[in-house]
Short mmCIF file of N, CA, C and O in Angstrom, two decimals:
data_model
loop_
_atom_site.label_atom_id
_atom_site.label_comp_id
_atom_site.label_asym_id
_atom_site.label_seq_id
_atom_site.Cartn_x
_atom_site.Cartn_y
_atom_site.Cartn_z
N MET A 1 -106.26 88.94 -93.12
CA MET A 1 -106.35 88.06 -91.99
C MET A 1 -106.35 88.83 -90.68
O MET A 1 -107.08 88.50 -89.77
N LYS A 2 -105.57 89.89 -90.60
CA LYS A 2 -105.50 90.68 -89.39
C LYS A 2 -106.82 91.39 -89.12
O LYS A 2 -107.24 91.50 -87.98
N ASN A 3 -107.47 91.88 -90.18
CA ASN A 3 -108.74 92.57 -90.01
C ASN A 3 -109.82 91.63 -89.48
O ASN A 3 -110.65 92.01 -88.66
N SER A 4 -109.82 90.41 -89.96
CA SER A 4 -110.83 89.46 -89.50
C SER A 4 -110.61 89.11 -88.02
O SER A 4 -111.57 88.91 -87.28
N LYS A 5 -109.36 89.06 -87.59
CA LYS A 5 -109.08 88.81 -86.17
C LYS A 5 -109.56 89.98 -85.31
O LYS A 5 -110.10 89.79 -84.23
N LYS A 6 -109.37 91.20 -85.81
CA LYS A 6 -109.82 92.38 -85.08
C LYS A 6 -111.34 92.40 -84.96
O LYS A 6 -111.89 92.69 -83.90
N VAL A 7 -112.01 92.07 -86.06
CA VAL A 7 -113.47 92.04 -86.05
C VAL A 7 -113.97 90.98 -85.09
O VAL A 7 -114.89 91.20 -84.30
N MET A 8 -113.33 89.81 -85.11
CA MET A 8 -113.72 88.72 -84.20
C MET A 8 -113.48 89.13 -82.75
O MET A 8 -114.31 88.86 -81.88
N MET A 9 -112.36 89.80 -82.48
CA MET A 9 -112.03 90.24 -81.13
C MET A 9 -113.05 91.27 -80.64
O MET A 9 -113.52 91.19 -79.52
N LEU A 10 -113.40 92.24 -81.47
CA LEU A 10 -114.38 93.25 -81.11
C LEU A 10 -115.76 92.64 -80.88
O LEU A 10 -116.48 93.02 -79.95
N ALA A 11 -116.14 91.69 -81.73
CA ALA A 11 -117.43 91.02 -81.55
C ALA A 11 -117.47 90.24 -80.23
O ALA A 11 -118.46 90.26 -79.51
N THR A 12 -116.37 89.58 -79.90
CA THR A 12 -116.29 88.84 -78.63
C THR A 12 -116.38 89.78 -77.44
O THR A 12 -117.09 89.50 -76.47
N LEU A 13 -115.66 90.89 -77.51
CA LEU A 13 -115.72 91.88 -76.43
C LEU A 13 -117.12 92.47 -76.28
O LEU A 13 -117.62 92.65 -75.17
N ALA A 14 -117.76 92.80 -77.38
CA ALA A 14 -119.11 93.35 -77.33
C ALA A 14 -120.09 92.35 -76.75
O ALA A 14 -120.95 92.69 -75.93
N LEU A 15 -119.99 91.10 -77.13
CA LEU A 15 -120.86 90.06 -76.59
C LEU A 15 -120.62 89.86 -75.11
O LEU A 15 -121.57 89.73 -74.32
N GLY A 16 -119.36 89.87 -74.69
CA GLY A 16 -119.03 89.75 -73.27
C GLY A 16 -119.57 90.91 -72.46
O GLY A 16 -120.09 90.74 -71.36
N ALA A 17 -119.45 92.12 -72.99
CA ALA A 17 -119.97 93.31 -72.30
C ALA A 17 -121.49 93.25 -72.19
O ALA A 17 -122.07 93.65 -71.18
N MET A 18 -122.13 92.74 -73.23
CA MET A 18 -123.59 92.64 -73.19
C MET A 18 -124.03 91.67 -72.09
O MET A 18 -124.93 91.96 -71.32
N PHE A 19 -123.38 90.51 -72.00
CA PHE A 19 -123.74 89.54 -70.97
C PHE A 19 -123.37 90.05 -69.58
O PHE A 19 -124.09 89.80 -68.62
N ALA A 20 -122.28 90.77 -69.45
CA ALA A 20 -121.89 91.33 -68.15
C ALA A 20 -122.90 92.38 -67.71
O ALA A 20 -123.20 92.51 -66.52
N GLY A 21 -123.43 93.14 -68.63
CA GLY A 21 -124.42 94.15 -68.30
C GLY A 21 -125.75 93.56 -67.88
O GLY A 21 -126.51 94.16 -67.15
N CYS A 22 -126.06 92.36 -68.34
CA CYS A 22 -127.32 91.72 -68.01
C CYS A 22 -127.29 91.01 -66.66
O CYS A 22 -128.33 90.77 -66.07
N SER A 23 -126.11 90.64 -66.20
CA SER A 23 -126.05 89.90 -64.94
C SER A 23 -126.29 90.83 -63.76
O SER A 23 -125.90 91.99 -63.78
N LYS A 24 -126.96 90.31 -62.75
CA LYS A 24 -127.26 91.08 -61.56
C LYS A 24 -126.32 90.63 -60.44
O LYS A 24 -126.18 89.44 -60.20
N PRO A 25 -125.68 91.57 -59.76
CA PRO A 25 -124.77 91.19 -58.68
C PRO A 25 -125.52 90.45 -57.57
O PRO A 25 -126.70 90.67 -57.34
N GLU A 26 -124.81 89.58 -56.90
CA GLU A 26 -125.36 88.80 -55.79
C GLU A 26 -125.62 89.73 -54.60
O GLU A 26 -124.78 90.54 -54.25
N PRO A 27 -126.78 89.65 -53.97
CA PRO A 27 -127.05 90.47 -52.77
C PRO A 27 -126.05 90.13 -51.66
O PRO A 27 -125.67 88.98 -51.48
N VAL A 28 -125.64 91.16 -50.93
CA VAL A 28 -124.63 91.01 -49.89
C VAL A 28 -125.09 91.71 -48.62
O VAL A 28 -125.69 92.78 -48.67
N ILE A 29 -124.79 91.10 -47.47
CA ILE A 29 -124.98 91.75 -46.17
C ILE A 29 -123.59 92.14 -45.70
O ILE A 29 -122.74 91.29 -45.48
N ALA A 30 -123.34 93.44 -45.58
CA ALA A 30 -122.05 93.94 -45.11
C ALA A 30 -122.23 94.41 -43.67
O ALA A 30 -123.15 95.18 -43.38
N CYS A 31 -121.37 93.95 -42.79
CA CYS A 31 -121.41 94.35 -41.39
C CYS A 31 -120.07 94.96 -41.04
O CYS A 31 -119.03 94.38 -41.32
N GLY A 32 -120.10 96.13 -40.41
CA GLY A 32 -118.84 96.78 -40.09
C GLY A 32 -118.95 97.77 -38.96
O GLY A 32 -120.04 98.04 -38.43
N ARG A 33 -117.81 98.32 -38.62
CA ARG A 33 -117.72 99.32 -37.56
C ARG A 33 -117.74 100.74 -38.13
O ARG A 33 -117.92 101.69 -37.39
N GLU A 34 -117.51 100.86 -39.43
CA GLU A 34 -117.41 102.17 -40.04
C GLU A 34 -118.38 102.30 -41.21
O GLU A 34 -118.52 101.39 -42.00
N TRP A 35 -119.01 103.47 -41.28
CA TRP A 35 -119.94 103.77 -42.36
C TRP A 35 -119.66 105.16 -42.86
O TRP A 35 -119.52 106.11 -42.08
N ASN A 36 -119.55 105.31 -44.17
CA ASN A 36 -119.37 106.61 -44.79
C ASN A 36 -120.68 106.99 -45.46
O ASN A 36 -120.96 106.54 -46.57
N PRO A 37 -121.51 107.82 -44.79
CA PRO A 37 -122.81 108.17 -45.38
C PRO A 37 -122.70 108.96 -46.68
O PRO A 37 -123.62 108.94 -47.49
N ALA A 38 -121.59 109.64 -46.91
CA ALA A 38 -121.43 110.44 -48.12
C ALA A 38 -121.44 109.57 -49.37
O ALA A 38 -122.01 109.94 -50.39
N VAL A 39 -120.83 108.40 -49.28
CA VAL A 39 -120.81 107.47 -50.42
C VAL A 39 -121.68 106.25 -50.15
O VAL A 39 -121.74 105.34 -50.98
N ASN A 40 -122.33 106.21 -48.99
CA ASN A 40 -123.26 105.15 -48.60
C ASN A 40 -122.65 103.75 -48.67
O ASN A 40 -123.20 102.85 -49.27
N ILE A 41 -121.48 103.62 -48.02
CA ILE A 41 -120.81 102.32 -48.00
C ILE A 41 -120.38 101.99 -46.58
O ILE A 41 -119.76 102.80 -45.90
N VAL A 42 -120.73 100.77 -46.15
CA VAL A 42 -120.25 100.24 -44.88
C VAL A 42 -119.01 99.41 -45.19
O VAL A 42 -119.05 98.55 -46.08
N ALA A 43 -117.93 99.67 -44.46
CA ALA A 43 -116.71 98.88 -44.64
C ALA A 43 -116.96 97.52 -44.00
O ALA A 43 -117.10 97.41 -42.79
N ASP A 44 -117.04 96.48 -44.82
CA ASP A 44 -117.32 95.12 -44.33
C ASP A 44 -116.07 94.63 -43.61
O ASP A 44 -115.08 94.25 -44.24
N THR A 45 -116.13 94.62 -42.27
CA THR A 45 -114.95 94.27 -41.48
C THR A 45 -114.97 92.84 -40.98
O THR A 45 -114.18 92.48 -40.13
N GLY A 46 -115.87 92.04 -41.46
CA GLY A 46 -115.86 90.63 -41.10
C GLY A 46 -117.10 90.18 -40.37
O GLY A 46 -118.14 90.81 -40.43
N SER A 47 -116.93 89.07 -39.65
CA SER A 47 -118.06 88.43 -38.99
C SER A 47 -117.87 88.27 -37.49
O SER A 47 -118.69 87.64 -36.84
N VAL A 48 -116.80 88.80 -36.94
CA VAL A 48 -116.55 88.71 -35.51
C VAL A 48 -116.48 90.12 -34.94
O VAL A 48 -115.68 90.95 -35.40
N PHE A 49 -117.32 90.38 -33.94
CA PHE A 49 -117.38 91.69 -33.31
C PHE A 49 -117.33 91.53 -31.80
O PHE A 49 -117.90 90.59 -31.25
N ARG A 50 -116.67 92.46 -31.14
CA ARG A 50 -116.71 92.49 -29.68
C ARG A 50 -118.04 93.12 -29.26
O ARG A 50 -118.63 93.88 -30.03
N MET A 51 -118.49 92.82 -28.07
CA MET A 51 -119.77 93.34 -27.59
C MET A 51 -119.79 94.87 -27.63
O MET A 51 -120.83 95.47 -27.89
N ALA A 52 -118.64 95.51 -27.39
CA ALA A 52 -118.58 96.97 -27.33
C ALA A 52 -118.29 97.62 -28.67
O ALA A 52 -118.33 98.85 -28.78
N ASP A 53 -118.02 96.84 -29.72
CA ASP A 53 -117.77 97.41 -31.05
C ASP A 53 -119.05 97.98 -31.64
O ASP A 53 -120.14 97.44 -31.43
N GLU A 54 -118.91 99.07 -32.37
CA GLU A 54 -120.05 99.59 -33.11
C GLU A 54 -120.40 98.58 -34.22
O GLU A 54 -119.51 97.93 -34.77
N LEU A 55 -121.69 98.44 -34.51
CA LEU A 55 -122.12 97.50 -35.55
C LEU A 55 -123.15 98.18 -36.45
O LEU A 55 -124.18 98.65 -35.99
N ILE A 56 -122.82 98.23 -37.73
CA ILE A 56 -123.70 98.80 -38.74
C ILE A 56 -123.92 97.71 -39.79
O ILE A 56 -122.97 97.06 -40.22
N VAL A 57 -125.16 97.50 -40.19
CA VAL A 57 -125.52 96.44 -41.14
C VAL A 57 -126.02 97.10 -42.42
O VAL A 57 -126.88 97.98 -42.37
N GLN A 58 -125.50 96.66 -43.55
CA GLN A 58 -125.92 97.20 -44.84
C GLN A 58 -126.27 96.06 -45.79
O GLN A 58 -125.51 95.10 -45.90
N VAL A 59 -127.42 96.19 -46.45
CA VAL A 59 -127.83 95.23 -47.47
C VAL A 59 -127.55 95.87 -48.82
O VAL A 59 -128.11 96.92 -49.14
N ARG A 60 -126.68 95.25 -49.61
CA ARG A 60 -126.37 95.74 -50.96
C ARG A 60 -127.06 94.83 -51.95
O ARG A 60 -126.85 93.62 -51.95
N TYR A 61 -127.89 95.44 -52.81
CA TYR A 61 -128.71 94.64 -53.71
C TYR A 61 -128.31 94.76 -55.17
O TYR A 61 -128.89 94.14 -56.03
N GLY A 62 -127.35 95.58 -55.48
CA GLY A 62 -126.90 95.67 -56.87
C GLY A 62 -127.47 96.87 -57.59
O GLY A 62 -127.19 97.99 -57.26
N THR A 63 -128.34 96.62 -58.56
CA THR A 63 -128.82 97.68 -59.44
C THR A 63 -130.06 98.41 -58.93
O THR A 63 -130.49 99.37 -59.52
N GLY A 64 -130.66 97.96 -57.88
CA GLY A 64 -131.86 98.60 -57.35
C GLY A 64 -132.85 97.54 -56.88
O GLY A 64 -132.97 96.49 -57.50
N PHE A 65 -133.52 97.82 -55.80
CA PHE A 65 -134.48 96.86 -55.25
C PHE A 65 -135.66 96.70 -56.21
O PHE A 65 -136.20 97.69 -56.70
N ASP A 66 -136.06 95.47 -56.48
CA ASP A 66 -137.19 95.21 -57.36
C ASP A 66 -138.40 94.72 -56.57
O ASP A 66 -139.19 93.93 -57.04
N PHE A 67 -138.52 95.24 -55.36
CA PHE A 67 -139.66 94.96 -54.48
C PHE A 67 -139.85 96.17 -53.58
O PHE A 67 -139.06 97.11 -53.63
N ASN A 68 -140.90 96.17 -52.75
CA ASN A 68 -141.26 97.37 -51.99
C ASN A 68 -140.87 97.34 -50.52
O ASN A 68 -140.71 98.38 -49.90
N GLU A 69 -140.79 96.14 -49.93
CA GLU A 69 -140.50 96.07 -48.50
C GLU A 69 -139.35 95.10 -48.23
O GLU A 69 -139.32 94.00 -48.76
N LEU A 70 -138.42 95.54 -47.38
CA LEU A 70 -137.26 94.76 -46.99
C LEU A 70 -137.41 94.40 -45.52
O LEU A 70 -137.77 95.25 -44.71
N LYS A 71 -137.15 93.14 -45.18
CA LYS A 71 -137.24 92.71 -43.78
C LYS A 71 -135.87 92.20 -43.36
O LYS A 71 -135.30 91.30 -44.00
N ILE A 72 -135.33 92.78 -42.28
CA ILE A 72 -134.06 92.35 -41.71
C ILE A 72 -134.37 91.76 -40.35
O ILE A 72 -134.90 92.44 -39.48
N ALA A 73 -134.04 90.47 -40.16
CA ALA A 73 -134.34 89.78 -38.90
C ALA A 73 -133.06 89.24 -38.29
O ALA A 73 -132.17 88.78 -38.99
N PHE A 74 -132.99 89.30 -36.96
CA PHE A 74 -131.86 88.77 -36.19
C PHE A 74 -132.34 87.54 -35.43
O PHE A 74 -133.37 87.58 -34.77
N TYR A 75 -131.57 86.45 -35.53
CA TYR A 75 -131.90 85.19 -34.86
C TYR A 75 -130.72 84.73 -34.01
O TYR A 75 -129.57 84.96 -34.38
N GLU A 76 -131.00 84.05 -32.92
CA GLU A 76 -129.94 83.39 -32.16
C GLU A 76 -129.53 82.15 -32.92
O GLU A 76 -130.32 81.58 -33.66
N GLY A 77 -128.28 81.70 -32.73
CA GLY A 77 -127.84 80.46 -33.34
C GLY A 77 -126.92 80.64 -34.52
O GLY A 77 -126.33 81.70 -34.71
N THR A 78 -126.81 79.59 -35.30
CA THR A 78 -125.91 79.57 -36.46
C THR A 78 -126.73 79.38 -37.73
O THR A 78 -127.94 79.13 -37.67
N LEU A 79 -126.07 79.46 -38.87
CA LEU A 79 -126.76 79.24 -40.14
C LEU A 79 -127.33 77.83 -40.22
O LEU A 79 -128.41 77.62 -40.77
N GLN A 80 -126.61 76.85 -39.66
CA GLN A 80 -127.07 75.47 -39.71
C GLN A 80 -128.15 75.19 -38.67
O GLN A 80 -128.98 74.30 -38.85
N ASN A 81 -128.14 75.92 -37.56
CA ASN A 81 -129.07 75.67 -36.47
C ASN A 81 -129.64 77.00 -35.97
O ASN A 81 -129.26 77.49 -34.91
N LYS A 82 -130.52 77.58 -36.77
CA LYS A 82 -131.10 78.89 -36.46
C LYS A 82 -132.08 78.76 -35.30
O LYS A 82 -132.97 77.91 -35.32
N GLY A 83 -131.91 79.60 -34.30
CA GLY A 83 -132.77 79.57 -33.12
C GLY A 83 -133.91 80.57 -33.22
O GLY A 83 -134.31 80.98 -34.32
N PRO A 84 -134.41 81.01 -32.07
CA PRO A 84 -135.54 81.93 -32.05
C PRO A 84 -135.17 83.33 -32.55
O PRO A 84 -134.02 83.76 -32.44
N GLN A 85 -136.15 84.01 -33.09
CA GLN A 85 -135.94 85.37 -33.59
C GLN A 85 -135.77 86.32 -32.41
O GLN A 85 -136.52 86.28 -31.45
N ILE A 86 -134.75 87.18 -32.50
CA ILE A 86 -134.49 88.17 -31.46
C ILE A 86 -135.31 89.43 -31.73
O ILE A 86 -136.02 89.93 -30.88
N TRP A 87 -135.18 89.94 -32.95
CA TRP A 87 -135.97 91.11 -33.36
C TRP A 87 -135.88 91.26 -34.86
O TRP A 87 -135.07 90.62 -35.51
N GLU A 88 -136.75 92.12 -35.43
CA GLU A 88 -136.74 92.37 -36.87
C GLU A 88 -137.03 93.83 -37.15
O GLU A 88 -137.57 94.54 -36.31
N HIS A 89 -136.64 94.23 -38.34
CA HIS A 89 -136.86 95.59 -38.80
C HIS A 89 -137.39 95.53 -40.22
O HIS A 89 -136.82 94.83 -41.06
N LYS A 90 -138.46 96.26 -40.49
CA LYS A 90 -139.00 96.33 -41.86
C LYS A 90 -138.79 97.74 -42.39
O LYS A 90 -138.91 98.72 -41.64
N ALA A 91 -138.48 97.82 -43.69
CA ALA A 91 -138.21 99.12 -44.29
C ALA A 91 -138.80 99.16 -45.69
O ALA A 91 -138.81 98.16 -46.41
N ARG A 92 -139.28 100.32 -46.09
CA ARG A 92 -139.76 100.54 -47.45
C ARG A 92 -138.55 100.86 -48.32
O ARG A 92 -137.69 101.65 -47.94
N VAL A 93 -138.47 100.23 -49.48
CA VAL A 93 -137.38 100.47 -50.43
C VAL A 93 -137.96 100.71 -51.82
O VAL A 93 -139.10 100.37 -52.08
N THR A 94 -137.16 101.31 -52.67
CA THR A 94 -137.59 101.60 -54.04
C THR A 94 -136.52 101.13 -55.02
O THR A 94 -135.41 100.79 -54.63
N SER A 95 -136.85 101.17 -56.28
CA SER A 95 -135.91 100.76 -57.32
C SER A 95 -134.76 101.75 -57.47
O SER A 95 -133.74 101.44 -58.08
N ARG A 96 -134.90 102.95 -56.92
CA ARG A 96 -133.83 103.94 -56.99
C ARG A 96 -132.71 103.65 -55.99
O ARG A 96 -131.63 104.18 -56.11
N LEU A 97 -132.99 102.81 -54.99
CA LEU A 97 -131.99 102.46 -53.99
C LEU A 97 -131.28 101.17 -54.38
O LEU A 97 -131.90 100.24 -54.86
N ASP A 98 -129.98 101.12 -54.17
CA ASP A 98 -129.25 99.88 -54.40
C ASP A 98 -128.71 99.28 -53.10
O ASP A 98 -128.11 98.22 -53.10
N SER A 99 -128.93 99.99 -51.98
CA SER A 99 -128.53 99.46 -50.68
C SER A 99 -129.41 100.07 -49.59
O SER A 99 -130.03 101.11 -49.79
N TYR A 100 -129.46 99.37 -48.46
CA TYR A 100 -130.19 99.86 -47.30
C TYR A 100 -129.29 99.67 -46.08
O TYR A 100 -128.74 98.59 -45.87
N THR A 101 -129.12 100.72 -45.30
CA THR A 101 -128.23 100.67 -44.13
C THR A 101 -129.05 100.73 -42.85
O THR A 101 -129.87 101.62 -42.66
N LEU A 102 -128.80 99.77 -41.97
CA LEU A 102 -129.45 99.70 -40.67
C LEU A 102 -128.41 100.10 -39.63
O LEU A 102 -127.45 99.39 -39.38
N GLU A 103 -128.59 101.29 -39.08
CA GLU A 103 -127.67 101.78 -38.06
C GLU A 103 -128.50 102.30 -36.90
O GLU A 103 -129.40 103.09 -37.08
N GLY A 104 -128.19 101.79 -35.74
CA GLY A 104 -128.89 102.23 -34.54
C GLY A 104 -128.07 103.25 -33.79
O GLY A 104 -126.87 103.40 -34.02
N ARG A 105 -128.71 103.95 -32.89
CA ARG A 105 -128.03 104.94 -32.06
C ARG A 105 -127.84 104.37 -30.66
O ARG A 105 -128.75 103.79 -30.09
N SER A 106 -126.65 104.56 -30.13
CA SER A 106 -126.32 104.07 -28.80
C SER A 106 -126.89 105.04 -27.76
O SER A 106 -127.04 106.23 -28.01
N ARG A 107 -127.15 104.51 -26.59
CA ARG A 107 -127.61 105.38 -25.49
C ARG A 107 -126.51 106.33 -25.05
O ARG A 107 -126.77 107.39 -24.51
N ARG A 108 -125.27 105.94 -25.29
CA ARG A 108 -124.12 106.76 -24.90
C ARG A 108 -123.68 107.71 -26.01
O ARG A 108 -122.68 108.39 -25.89
N GLY A 109 -124.37 107.71 -27.13
CA GLY A 109 -124.00 108.53 -28.27
C GLY A 109 -123.26 107.71 -29.30
O GLY A 109 -122.69 106.67 -28.99
N GLY A 110 -123.31 108.12 -30.53
CA GLY A 110 -122.67 107.37 -31.61
C GLY A 110 -123.56 106.25 -32.11
O GLY A 110 -124.76 106.21 -31.83
N TYR A 111 -122.96 105.33 -32.85
CA TYR A 111 -123.72 104.20 -33.39
C TYR A 111 -123.89 103.12 -32.32
O TYR A 111 -123.12 103.02 -31.38
N ALA A 112 -124.89 102.28 -32.51
CA ALA A 112 -125.18 101.21 -31.57
C ALA A 112 -124.04 100.19 -31.55
O ALA A 112 -123.42 99.92 -32.58
N THR A 113 -123.80 99.64 -30.38
CA THR A 113 -122.78 98.60 -30.26
C THR A 113 -123.36 97.27 -30.73
O THR A 113 -124.57 97.14 -30.92
N ALA A 114 -122.48 96.28 -30.88
CA ALA A 114 -122.94 94.95 -31.27
C ALA A 114 -123.93 94.40 -30.24
O ALA A 114 -124.91 93.76 -30.60
N ARG A 115 -123.68 94.66 -28.96
CA ARG A 115 -124.61 94.22 -27.91
C ARG A 115 -125.98 94.86 -28.10
O ARG A 115 -127.00 94.19 -28.03
N GLU A 116 -126.01 96.16 -28.39
CA GLU A 116 -127.28 96.86 -28.56
C GLU A 116 -127.98 96.47 -29.86
O GLU A 116 -129.19 96.29 -29.88
N MET A 117 -127.22 96.33 -30.94
CA MET A 117 -127.81 96.02 -32.24
C MET A 117 -128.39 94.61 -32.27
O MET A 117 -129.47 94.38 -32.80
N THR A 118 -127.67 93.66 -31.67
CA THR A 118 -128.14 92.27 -31.70
C THR A 118 -129.05 91.94 -30.53
O THR A 118 -129.68 90.89 -30.53
N LYS A 119 -129.09 92.81 -29.52
CA LYS A 119 -129.89 92.62 -28.31
C LYS A 119 -129.50 91.35 -27.54
O LYS A 119 -130.32 90.75 -26.86
N LEU A 120 -128.20 90.99 -27.65
CA LEU A 120 -127.69 89.84 -26.90
C LEU A 120 -127.31 90.29 -25.49
O LEU A 120 -126.77 91.37 -25.30
N LYS A 121 -127.55 89.44 -24.52
CA LYS A 121 -127.17 89.71 -23.12
C LYS A 121 -125.77 89.16 -22.84
O LYS A 121 -125.08 89.66 -21.97
N ALA A 122 -125.37 88.11 -23.56
CA ALA A 122 -124.06 87.48 -23.39
C ALA A 122 -123.49 87.18 -24.78
O ALA A 122 -124.23 87.14 -25.76
N PRO A 123 -122.18 86.98 -24.86
CA PRO A 123 -121.58 86.65 -26.16
C PRO A 123 -122.23 85.43 -26.78
O PRO A 123 -122.68 84.52 -26.09
N GLY A 124 -122.27 85.41 -28.09
CA GLY A 124 -122.88 84.29 -28.79
C GLY A 124 -122.84 84.48 -30.29
O GLY A 124 -122.15 85.35 -30.81
N THR A 125 -123.62 83.67 -30.97
CA THR A 125 -123.69 83.70 -32.43
C THR A 125 -125.07 84.17 -32.87
O THR A 125 -126.07 83.75 -32.31
N VAL A 126 -125.09 85.03 -33.87
CA VAL A 126 -126.33 85.61 -34.38
C VAL A 126 -126.38 85.41 -35.89
O VAL A 126 -125.36 85.50 -36.57
N VAL A 127 -127.58 85.15 -36.41
CA VAL A 127 -127.80 85.05 -37.84
C VAL A 127 -128.63 86.25 -38.27
O VAL A 127 -129.66 86.54 -37.66
N ILE A 128 -128.16 86.95 -39.29
CA ILE A 128 -128.92 88.05 -39.88
C ILE A 128 -129.52 87.51 -41.17
O ILE A 128 -128.83 86.97 -42.01
N GLU A 129 -130.83 87.67 -41.30
CA GLU A 129 -131.55 87.16 -42.46
C GLU A 129 -132.29 88.33 -43.11
O GLU A 129 -133.04 89.03 -42.45
N VAL A 130 -132.08 88.51 -44.40
CA VAL A 130 -132.73 89.58 -45.15
C VAL A 130 -133.68 88.93 -46.14
O VAL A 130 -133.30 88.03 -46.89
N SER A 131 -134.93 89.41 -46.15
CA SER A 131 -135.93 88.84 -47.05
C SER A 131 -136.85 89.93 -47.57
O SER A 131 -136.86 91.05 -47.08
N SER A 132 -137.62 89.56 -48.57
CA SER A 132 -138.63 90.44 -49.14
C SER A 132 -139.91 89.63 -49.28
O SER A 132 -139.94 88.46 -48.90
N GLU A 133 -140.93 90.24 -49.87
CA GLU A 133 -142.16 89.49 -50.11
C GLU A 133 -141.94 88.35 -51.10
O GLU A 133 -142.72 87.42 -51.18
N ASN A 134 -140.83 88.41 -51.86
CA ASN A 134 -140.50 87.37 -52.83
C ASN A 134 -139.73 86.21 -52.22
O ASN A 134 -139.52 85.20 -52.88
N GLY A 135 -139.26 86.35 -50.98
CA GLY A 135 -138.51 85.28 -50.33
C GLY A 135 -137.19 85.76 -49.75
O GLY A 135 -136.90 86.95 -49.68
N LEU A 136 -136.36 84.81 -49.37
CA LEU A 136 -135.07 85.06 -48.74
C LEU A 136 -134.10 85.67 -49.75
O LEU A 136 -133.98 85.19 -50.88
N ILE A 137 -133.38 86.71 -49.32
CA ILE A 137 -132.41 87.39 -50.18
C ILE A 137 -130.98 87.00 -49.82
O ILE A 137 -130.20 86.61 -50.67
N ALA A 138 -130.65 87.12 -48.52
CA ALA A 138 -129.28 86.83 -48.09
C ALA A 138 -129.27 86.54 -46.59
O ALA A 138 -130.15 86.98 -45.86
N THR A 139 -128.24 85.81 -46.15
CA THR A 139 -128.04 85.54 -44.73
C THR A 139 -126.56 85.74 -44.40
O THR A 139 -125.70 85.63 -45.27
N LYS A 140 -126.32 86.05 -43.12
CA LYS A 140 -124.93 86.20 -42.64
C LYS A 140 -124.90 85.82 -41.18
O LYS A 140 -125.81 86.17 -40.42
N GLN A 141 -123.84 85.12 -40.79
CA GLN A 141 -123.66 84.72 -39.40
C GLN A 141 -122.60 85.60 -38.77
O GLN A 141 -121.54 85.82 -39.34
N LEU A 142 -122.90 86.13 -37.57
CA LEU A 142 -121.95 86.95 -36.82
C LEU A 142 -121.63 86.27 -35.50
O LEU A 142 -122.51 85.70 -34.86
N SER A 143 -120.38 86.39 -35.08
CA SER A 143 -119.97 85.94 -33.75
C SER A 143 -119.74 87.18 -32.91
O SER A 143 -118.94 88.05 -33.28
N ILE A 144 -120.41 87.24 -31.78
CA ILE A 144 -120.26 88.37 -30.86
C ILE A 144 -119.47 87.84 -29.67
O ILE A 144 -119.92 86.89 -29.00
N VAL A 145 -118.31 88.41 -29.40
CA VAL A 145 -117.41 87.93 -28.35
C VAL A 145 -117.23 88.99 -27.27
O VAL A 145 -117.58 90.16 -27.47
N ASN A 146 -116.65 88.57 -26.12
CA ASN A 146 -116.35 89.52 -25.04
C ASN A 146 -115.23 90.44 -25.45
O ASN A 146 -114.53 90.20 -26.42
N GLN A 147 -115.05 91.45 -24.64
CA GLN A 147 -113.97 92.43 -24.89
C GLN A 147 -112.68 91.69 -24.83
O GLN A 147 -111.73 91.73 -25.29
#
């Protein structure tokens, strides 16, 4: 009886591992003030940034991009009420990449601030939309506030 329980337990674990290996992680937009290029990870620090905070945007796609071009667009407004497009960036990606990092350079040195990255003149709300030729991948809403 004990051996049959062990066999059943191992079969269940193997089946669970097989299904876990087949699932693809959900695409994520990570926005943060800190980026470690050595391990290619942006520390996702939330959705509220001061105008003077550095802002780095990273799209994490899981096991590798299964398309050739990635489009990152910034819009005024909220997720429910998206306004006009502020600007967009297109990038070539390959299946060897599992993330893409958008980091701008500030005029004063270092990474671009939230004001520079979003191109906002005053505090407000911005929607970041990531898409490919296959359609929309992920969206994220950011609040940009005064110092």
